[in-house]
């Protein structure tokens, strides 16, 4: 009985992990890679729809800066570059209460 419960717990954990991995947002590219404050920026990827991604952030070593979303689909989010100082930023996505840094970088002019 104990062994069956252990298998059930492991199975549930693996299933949950697989479902999360399938539904996790993933940024695959940004156009343009260099932009000015106030410009539109297109974030391309997977699982970026409103039901998954609540916000897009420009992140540096100290802080996350929320971008205004102007349109959003499962594969593309268009944002306005927030008021930032010039320099490189990672893009992050907010899912629930968590902000996940993605392997996408943008340079603000």
Short mmCIF file of N, CA, C and O in Angstrom, two decimals:
data_model
loop_
_atom_site.label_atom_id
_atom_site.label_comp_id
_atom_site.label_asym_id
_atom_site.label_seq_id
_atom_site.Cartn_x
_atom_site.Cartn_y
_atom_site.Cartn_z
N UNK A 1 0.82 -1.19 0.00
CA UNK A 1 0.00 0.00 0.00
C UNK A 1 0.87 1.27 0.00
O UNK A 1 0.62 2.20 -0.73
N UNK A 2 1.90 1.27 0.85
CA UNK A 2 2.80 2.41 0.94
C UNK A 2 3.51 2.65 -0.40
O UNK A 2 3.67 3.79 -0.83
N UNK A 3 3.92 1.58 -1.07
CA UNK A 3 4.61 1.70 -2.35
C UNK A 3 3.66 2.26 -3.41
O UNK A 3 4.06 3.07 -4.24
N UNK A 4 2.38 1.85 -3.38
CA UNK A 4 1.41 2.37 -4.34
C UNK A 4 1.21 3.87 -4.15
O UNK A 4 1.10 4.62 -5.11
N UNK A 5 1.17 4.33 -2.89
CA UNK A 5 1.00 5.75 -2.62
C UNK A 5 2.21 6.54 -3.10
O UNK A 5 2.06 7.61 -3.67
N UNK A 6 3.40 5.98 -2.89
CA UNK A 6 4.62 6.65 -3.36
C UNK A 6 4.61 6.79 -4.86
O UNK A 6 4.96 7.83 -5.41
N UNK A 7 4.20 5.75 -5.56
CA UNK A 7 4.13 5.81 -7.03
C UNK A 7 3.09 6.83 -7.47
O UNK A 7 3.30 7.56 -8.43
N UNK A 8 1.97 6.89 -6.77
CA UNK A 8 0.93 7.86 -7.12
C UNK A 8 1.43 9.29 -6.93
O UNK A 8 1.18 10.15 -7.77
N UNK A 9 2.15 9.53 -5.85
CA UNK A 9 2.69 10.88 -5.60
C UNK A 9 3.72 11.24 -6.66
O UNK A 9 3.69 12.33 -7.22
N UNK A 10 4.61 10.32 -6.99
CA UNK A 10 5.61 10.57 -8.02
C UNK A 10 4.93 10.79 -9.37
O UNK A 10 5.28 11.71 -10.12
N UNK A 11 3.94 9.99 -9.68
CA UNK A 11 3.21 10.14 -10.94
C UNK A 11 2.52 11.48 -11.03
O UNK A 11 2.55 12.15 -12.06
N UNK A 12 1.87 11.91 -9.94
CA UNK A 12 1.20 13.21 -9.93
C UNK A 12 2.20 14.34 -10.10
O UNK A 12 1.96 15.30 -10.82
N UNK A 13 3.36 14.22 -9.44
CA UNK A 13 4.41 15.24 -9.57
C UNK A 13 4.90 15.32 -11.02
O UNK A 13 5.04 16.41 -11.57
N UNK A 14 5.16 14.20 -11.63
CA UNK A 14 5.65 14.18 -13.02
C UNK A 14 4.61 14.75 -13.97
O UNK A 14 4.94 15.52 -14.87
N UNK A 15 3.34 14.40 -13.77
CA UNK A 15 2.28 14.92 -14.62
C UNK A 15 2.17 16.43 -14.48
O UNK A 15 2.09 17.15 -15.46
N UNK A 16 2.20 16.92 -13.26
CA UNK A 16 2.14 18.36 -13.02
C UNK A 16 3.33 19.06 -13.66
O UNK A 16 3.19 20.10 -14.29
N UNK A 17 4.52 18.49 -13.53
CA UNK A 17 5.73 19.08 -14.13
C UNK A 17 5.60 19.13 -15.64
O UNK A 17 5.97 20.12 -16.27
N UNK A 18 5.09 18.07 -16.25
CA UNK A 18 4.95 18.03 -17.71
C UNK A 18 3.92 19.06 -18.17
O UNK A 18 4.13 19.75 -19.16
N UNK A 19 2.80 19.17 -17.46
CA UNK A 19 1.79 20.15 -17.84
C UNK A 19 2.33 21.57 -17.72
O UNK A 19 2.09 22.40 -18.57
N UNK A 20 3.09 21.87 -16.64
CA UNK A 20 3.68 23.19 -16.47
C UNK A 20 4.67 23.48 -17.59
O UNK A 20 4.69 24.56 -18.16
N UNK A 21 5.48 22.49 -17.93
CA UNK A 21 6.48 22.69 -18.98
C UNK A 21 5.82 22.98 -20.31
O UNK A 21 6.30 23.80 -21.09
N UNK A 22 4.69 22.33 -20.59
CA UNK A 22 3.99 22.55 -21.85
C UNK A 22 3.35 23.93 -21.90
O UNK A 22 3.26 24.53 -22.94
N UNK A 23 2.88 24.44 -20.77
CA UNK A 23 2.16 25.70 -20.75
C UNK A 23 3.04 26.89 -20.36
O UNK A 23 2.55 28.00 -20.30
N UNK A 24 4.30 26.68 -20.08
CA UNK A 24 5.18 27.77 -19.68
C UNK A 24 5.39 28.74 -20.82
O UNK A 24 5.61 28.33 -21.95
N UNK A 25 5.37 30.04 -20.53
CA UNK A 25 5.67 31.00 -21.58
C UNK A 25 7.14 30.96 -21.96
O UNK A 25 7.99 30.69 -21.12
N UNK A 26 7.40 31.20 -23.22
CA UNK A 26 8.77 31.18 -23.72
C UNK A 26 8.92 32.28 -24.76
O UNK A 26 8.19 32.30 -25.74
N UNK A 27 9.85 33.20 -24.52
CA UNK A 27 10.14 34.25 -25.49
C UNK A 27 11.22 33.72 -26.44
O UNK A 27 12.27 33.28 -26.00
N UNK A 28 10.93 33.78 -27.74
CA UNK A 28 11.88 33.28 -28.73
C UNK A 28 12.57 34.39 -29.52
O UNK A 28 13.55 34.14 -30.20
N UNK A 29 12.05 35.61 -29.42
CA UNK A 29 12.67 36.72 -30.13
C UNK A 29 11.98 38.03 -29.85
O UNK A 29 10.86 38.07 -29.35
N UNK A 30 12.68 39.12 -30.17
CA UNK A 30 12.17 40.46 -29.94
C UNK A 30 12.48 41.30 -31.17
O UNK A 30 13.59 41.23 -31.71
N UNK A 31 11.51 42.11 -31.60
CA UNK A 31 11.71 42.98 -32.76
C UNK A 31 11.22 44.38 -32.41
O UNK A 31 10.08 44.52 -32.01
N UNK A 32 12.02 45.40 -32.55
CA UNK A 32 13.46 45.38 -32.79
C UNK A 32 14.21 45.06 -31.50
O UNK A 32 13.64 45.15 -30.41
N UNK A 33 15.46 44.73 -31.62
CA UNK A 33 16.29 44.42 -30.45
C UNK A 33 16.82 45.69 -29.78
O UNK A 33 17.29 45.63 -28.66
N UNK A 34 16.75 46.81 -30.48
CA UNK A 34 17.13 48.11 -29.94
C UNK A 34 15.96 49.06 -30.18
O UNK A 34 15.45 49.13 -31.30
N UNK A 35 15.52 49.76 -29.12
CA UNK A 35 14.37 50.65 -29.25
C UNK A 35 14.49 51.82 -28.29
O UNK A 35 15.25 51.77 -27.32
N UNK A 36 13.72 52.86 -28.57
CA UNK A 36 13.68 54.04 -27.72
C UNK A 36 12.48 53.97 -26.77
O UNK A 36 11.51 53.25 -27.03
N UNK A 37 12.55 54.72 -25.69
CA UNK A 37 11.43 54.83 -24.76
C UNK A 37 10.19 55.27 -25.54
O UNK A 37 10.26 56.17 -26.37
N UNK A 38 9.06 54.61 -25.31
CA UNK A 38 7.81 54.95 -25.97
C UNK A 38 7.57 54.21 -27.28
O UNK A 38 6.46 54.25 -27.81
N UNK A 39 8.59 53.53 -27.80
CA UNK A 39 8.45 52.79 -29.05
C UNK A 39 7.71 51.47 -28.81
O UNK A 39 7.69 50.93 -27.71
N UNK A 40 7.13 50.94 -29.89
CA UNK A 40 6.50 49.62 -29.82
C UNK A 40 7.54 48.55 -30.02
O UNK A 40 8.46 48.70 -30.82
N UNK A 41 7.40 47.47 -29.28
CA UNK A 41 8.32 46.35 -29.33
C UNK A 41 7.47 45.08 -29.43
O UNK A 41 6.50 44.93 -28.69
N UNK A 42 7.82 44.19 -30.35
CA UNK A 42 7.07 42.94 -30.51
C UNK A 42 7.86 41.80 -29.88
O UNK A 42 9.02 41.57 -30.24
N UNK A 43 7.23 41.12 -28.94
CA UNK A 43 7.82 39.98 -28.25
C UNK A 43 7.20 38.72 -28.87
O UNK A 43 5.98 38.55 -28.80
N UNK A 44 8.01 37.88 -29.48
CA UNK A 44 7.52 36.65 -30.10
C UNK A 44 7.84 35.45 -29.22
O UNK A 44 8.84 35.46 -28.50
N UNK A 45 6.98 34.43 -29.27
CA UNK A 45 7.24 33.25 -28.48
C UNK A 45 6.10 32.27 -28.45
O UNK A 45 5.31 32.19 -29.39
N UNK A 46 6.01 31.55 -27.35
CA UNK A 46 5.00 30.51 -27.16
C UNK A 46 4.29 30.72 -25.84
O UNK A 46 4.90 31.18 -24.87
N UNK A 47 3.01 30.40 -25.80
CA UNK A 47 2.21 30.48 -24.57
C UNK A 47 2.24 31.87 -23.94
O UNK A 47 2.40 32.03 -22.74
N UNK A 48 2.08 32.89 -24.77
CA UNK A 48 2.12 34.27 -24.31
C UNK A 48 0.72 34.87 -24.14
O UNK A 48 0.60 36.07 -23.89
N UNK A 49 -0.31 34.09 -24.27
CA UNK A 49 -1.67 34.58 -24.22
C UNK A 49 -2.04 35.17 -22.86
O UNK A 49 -1.35 34.96 -21.86
N UNK A 50 -3.15 35.92 -22.80
CA UNK A 50 -3.58 36.60 -21.59
C UNK A 50 -3.83 35.64 -20.43
O UNK A 50 -3.66 36.01 -19.28
N UNK A 51 -4.25 34.42 -20.72
CA UNK A 51 -4.50 33.45 -19.67
C UNK A 51 -3.24 32.96 -18.99
O UNK A 51 -3.28 32.41 -17.89
N UNK A 52 -2.09 33.16 -19.62
CA UNK A 52 -0.81 32.71 -19.07
C UNK A 52 0.05 33.88 -18.61
O UNK A 52 0.49 33.92 -17.47
N UNK A 53 0.30 34.83 -19.49
CA UNK A 53 1.19 35.96 -19.20
C UNK A 53 0.37 37.18 -18.81
O UNK A 53 -0.44 37.67 -19.60
N UNK A 54 0.58 37.66 -17.58
CA UNK A 54 -0.15 38.83 -17.09
C UNK A 54 0.56 40.13 -17.44
O UNK A 54 -0.08 41.17 -17.53
N UNK A 55 1.90 40.08 -17.57
CA UNK A 55 2.66 41.30 -17.83
C UNK A 55 4.01 40.95 -18.42
O UNK A 55 4.52 39.84 -18.24
N UNK A 56 4.60 41.93 -19.11
CA UNK A 56 5.96 41.85 -19.63
C UNK A 56 6.76 42.93 -18.91
O UNK A 56 6.30 44.07 -18.78
N UNK A 57 7.96 42.57 -18.46
CA UNK A 57 8.83 43.51 -17.76
C UNK A 57 10.17 43.63 -18.45
O UNK A 57 10.67 42.66 -19.02
N UNK A 58 10.76 44.81 -18.36
CA UNK A 58 12.15 45.03 -18.72
C UNK A 58 12.89 44.95 -17.40
O UNK A 58 12.55 45.67 -16.46
N UNK A 59 13.88 44.08 -17.29
CA UNK A 59 14.55 43.85 -16.01
C UNK A 59 16.04 44.14 -16.10
O UNK A 59 16.69 43.75 -17.07
N UNK A 60 16.54 44.82 -15.07
CA UNK A 60 17.99 44.98 -14.94
C UNK A 60 18.41 44.28 -13.65
O UNK A 60 17.63 43.53 -13.07
N UNK A 61 19.62 44.52 -13.20
CA UNK A 61 20.11 43.84 -12.00
C UNK A 61 19.37 44.24 -10.73
O UNK A 61 19.42 43.53 -9.74
N UNK A 62 18.68 45.38 -10.76
CA UNK A 62 18.07 45.90 -9.54
C UNK A 62 16.55 45.87 -9.53
O UNK A 62 15.95 45.76 -8.48
N UNK A 63 15.91 46.00 -10.69
CA UNK A 63 14.47 46.23 -10.69
C UNK A 63 13.81 45.70 -11.96
O UNK A 63 14.46 45.54 -12.99
N UNK A 64 12.49 45.48 -11.86
CA UNK A 64 11.66 45.10 -13.00
C UNK A 64 10.76 46.29 -13.35
O UNK A 64 10.12 46.86 -12.47
N UNK A 65 10.73 46.66 -14.65
CA UNK A 65 9.95 47.80 -15.11
C UNK A 65 8.83 47.29 -16.01
O UNK A 65 9.10 46.73 -17.08
N UNK A 66 7.60 47.49 -15.61
CA UNK A 66 6.45 46.97 -16.35
C UNK A 66 6.23 47.74 -17.64
O UNK A 66 6.23 48.97 -17.65
N UNK A 67 6.01 46.99 -18.73
CA UNK A 67 5.70 47.59 -20.03
C UNK A 67 4.20 47.55 -20.25
O UNK A 67 3.52 46.60 -19.83
N UNK A 68 3.66 48.55 -20.92
CA UNK A 68 2.24 48.56 -21.27
C UNK A 68 2.02 47.62 -22.45
O UNK A 68 2.72 47.72 -23.47
N UNK A 69 1.08 46.70 -22.32
CA UNK A 69 0.75 45.77 -23.40
C UNK A 69 -0.31 46.42 -24.28
O UNK A 69 -1.35 46.86 -23.79
N UNK A 70 -0.03 46.48 -25.61
CA UNK A 70 -1.01 47.06 -26.53
C UNK A 70 -1.78 45.99 -27.29
O UNK A 70 -2.90 46.24 -27.72
N UNK A 71 -1.20 44.79 -27.46
CA UNK A 71 -1.92 43.65 -28.04
C UNK A 71 -1.23 42.37 -27.60
O UNK A 71 -0.03 42.37 -27.30
N UNK A 72 -2.01 41.28 -27.56
CA UNK A 72 -1.46 40.03 -27.02
C UNK A 72 -2.18 38.83 -27.62
O UNK A 72 -3.41 38.78 -27.64
N UNK A 73 -1.38 37.87 -28.12
CA UNK A 73 -1.88 36.58 -28.59
C UNK A 73 -1.00 35.50 -27.99
O UNK A 73 -0.07 35.80 -27.26
N UNK A 74 -1.26 34.26 -28.32
CA UNK A 74 -0.46 33.14 -27.80
C UNK A 74 0.99 33.18 -28.29
O UNK A 74 1.88 32.67 -27.63
N UNK A 75 1.22 33.82 -29.45
CA UNK A 75 2.57 33.81 -30.03
C UNK A 75 3.22 35.18 -30.13
O UNK A 75 4.37 35.29 -30.56
N UNK A 76 2.49 36.25 -29.74
CA UNK A 76 3.06 37.58 -29.91
C UNK A 76 2.42 38.56 -28.92
O UNK A 76 1.21 38.57 -28.73
N UNK A 77 3.28 39.38 -28.29
CA UNK A 77 2.82 40.46 -27.42
C UNK A 77 3.50 41.74 -27.90
O UNK A 77 4.71 41.78 -28.07
N UNK A 78 2.70 42.77 -28.13
CA UNK A 78 3.24 44.07 -28.51
C UNK A 78 3.17 44.95 -27.27
O UNK A 78 2.11 45.07 -26.64
N UNK A 79 4.32 45.53 -26.91
CA UNK A 79 4.41 46.38 -25.72
C UNK A 79 4.99 47.73 -26.09
O UNK A 79 5.61 47.89 -27.14
N UNK A 80 4.80 48.69 -25.20
CA UNK A 80 5.43 50.00 -25.32
C UNK A 80 6.61 50.03 -24.36
O UNK A 80 6.46 49.67 -23.20
N UNK A 81 7.77 50.44 -24.87
CA UNK A 81 8.97 50.50 -24.03
C UNK A 81 8.72 51.53 -22.92
O UNK A 81 8.40 52.68 -23.20
N UNK A 82 8.85 51.10 -21.65
CA UNK A 82 8.60 52.03 -20.54
C UNK A 82 9.71 53.06 -20.39
O UNK A 82 10.75 52.97 -21.03
N UNK A 83 9.47 54.03 -19.53
CA UNK A 83 10.45 55.09 -19.23
C UNK A 83 11.64 54.46 -18.51
O UNK A 83 11.53 54.07 -17.34
N UNK A 84 12.75 54.32 -19.21
CA UNK A 84 13.96 53.68 -18.69
C UNK A 84 15.18 54.48 -19.07
O UNK A 84 15.18 55.20 -20.06
N UNK A 85 16.26 54.28 -18.33
CA UNK A 85 17.53 54.86 -18.76
C UNK A 85 18.10 53.95 -19.86
O UNK A 85 17.74 52.77 -19.96
N UNK A 86 18.96 54.50 -20.68
CA UNK A 86 19.56 53.74 -21.77
C UNK A 86 20.38 52.58 -21.23
O UNK A 86 20.99 52.68 -20.16
N UNK A 87 20.36 51.47 -21.97
CA UNK A 87 21.14 50.31 -21.58
C UNK A 87 20.46 49.00 -21.92
O UNK A 87 19.35 48.98 -22.46
N UNK A 88 21.12 47.89 -21.60
CA UNK A 88 20.56 46.57 -21.90
C UNK A 88 19.60 46.09 -20.79
O UNK A 88 19.83 46.37 -19.61
N UNK A 89 18.55 45.39 -21.21
CA UNK A 89 17.57 44.84 -20.28
C UNK A 89 17.19 43.43 -20.71
O UNK A 89 17.12 43.13 -21.91
N UNK A 90 16.95 42.58 -19.73
CA UNK A 90 16.36 41.27 -19.99
C UNK A 90 14.86 41.46 -20.03
O UNK A 90 14.32 42.33 -19.35
N UNK A 91 14.18 40.62 -20.80
CA UNK A 91 12.72 40.63 -20.77
C UNK A 91 12.26 39.56 -19.79
O UNK A 91 12.84 38.47 -19.73
N UNK A 92 11.23 39.87 -19.04
CA UNK A 92 10.67 38.95 -18.07
C UNK A 92 9.17 38.85 -18.30
O UNK A 92 8.55 39.78 -18.82
N UNK A 93 8.59 37.72 -17.90
CA UNK A 93 7.15 37.55 -18.00
C UNK A 93 6.58 37.30 -16.60
O UNK A 93 7.21 36.64 -15.78
N UNK A 94 5.41 37.85 -16.35
CA UNK A 94 4.75 37.62 -15.07
C UNK A 94 3.68 36.55 -15.28
O UNK A 94 2.79 36.69 -16.12
N UNK A 95 3.79 35.49 -14.48
CA UNK A 95 2.82 34.40 -14.48
C UNK A 95 2.38 34.22 -13.03
O UNK A 95 3.20 33.87 -12.18
N UNK A 96 1.13 34.52 -12.75
CA UNK A 96 0.67 34.47 -11.36
C UNK A 96 1.42 35.48 -10.52
O UNK A 96 1.53 36.65 -10.88
N UNK A 97 1.98 35.03 -9.42
CA UNK A 97 2.74 35.92 -8.53
C UNK A 97 4.23 35.92 -8.83
O UNK A 97 5.01 36.50 -8.09
N UNK A 98 4.65 35.25 -9.90
CA UNK A 98 6.08 35.09 -10.20
C UNK A 98 6.48 35.86 -11.46
O UNK A 98 5.70 35.95 -12.41
N UNK A 99 7.70 36.36 -11.45
CA UNK A 99 8.29 37.00 -12.63
C UNK A 99 9.47 36.15 -13.06
O UNK A 99 10.38 35.90 -12.27
N UNK A 100 9.43 35.68 -14.32
CA UNK A 100 10.46 34.81 -14.84
C UNK A 100 11.28 35.54 -15.90
O UNK A 100 10.75 35.99 -16.91
N UNK A 101 12.59 35.66 -15.66
CA UNK A 101 13.49 36.28 -16.64
C UNK A 101 13.67 35.32 -17.80
O UNK A 101 13.91 34.13 -17.63
N UNK A 102 13.53 35.85 -19.00
CA UNK A 102 13.64 35.06 -20.22
C UNK A 102 15.00 35.32 -20.88
O UNK A 102 15.63 36.34 -20.62
N UNK A 103 15.43 34.40 -21.75
CA UNK A 103 16.72 34.61 -22.43
C UNK A 103 16.60 35.54 -23.64
O UNK A 103 17.05 35.24 -24.72
N UNK A 104 15.95 36.68 -23.42
CA UNK A 104 15.80 37.68 -24.48
C UNK A 104 16.27 39.01 -23.94
O UNK A 104 15.94 39.38 -22.81
N UNK A 105 17.05 39.72 -24.75
CA UNK A 105 17.59 41.02 -24.30
C UNK A 105 17.18 42.11 -25.27
O UNK A 105 17.07 41.88 -26.47
N UNK A 106 17.00 43.30 -24.71
CA UNK A 106 16.64 44.49 -25.47
C UNK A 106 17.57 45.60 -25.02
O UNK A 106 17.88 45.71 -23.84
N UNK A 107 17.98 46.42 -25.97
CA UNK A 107 18.77 47.59 -25.62
C UNK A 107 17.89 48.81 -25.81
O UNK A 107 17.32 49.02 -26.88
N UNK A 108 17.79 49.61 -24.76
CA UNK A 108 17.03 50.86 -24.82
C UNK A 108 18.02 51.97 -25.12
O UNK A 108 19.07 52.07 -24.48
N UNK A 109 17.68 52.77 -26.14
CA UNK A 109 18.56 53.88 -26.56
C UNK A 109 18.32 55.12 -25.72
O UNK A 109 17.22 55.40 -25.30
#
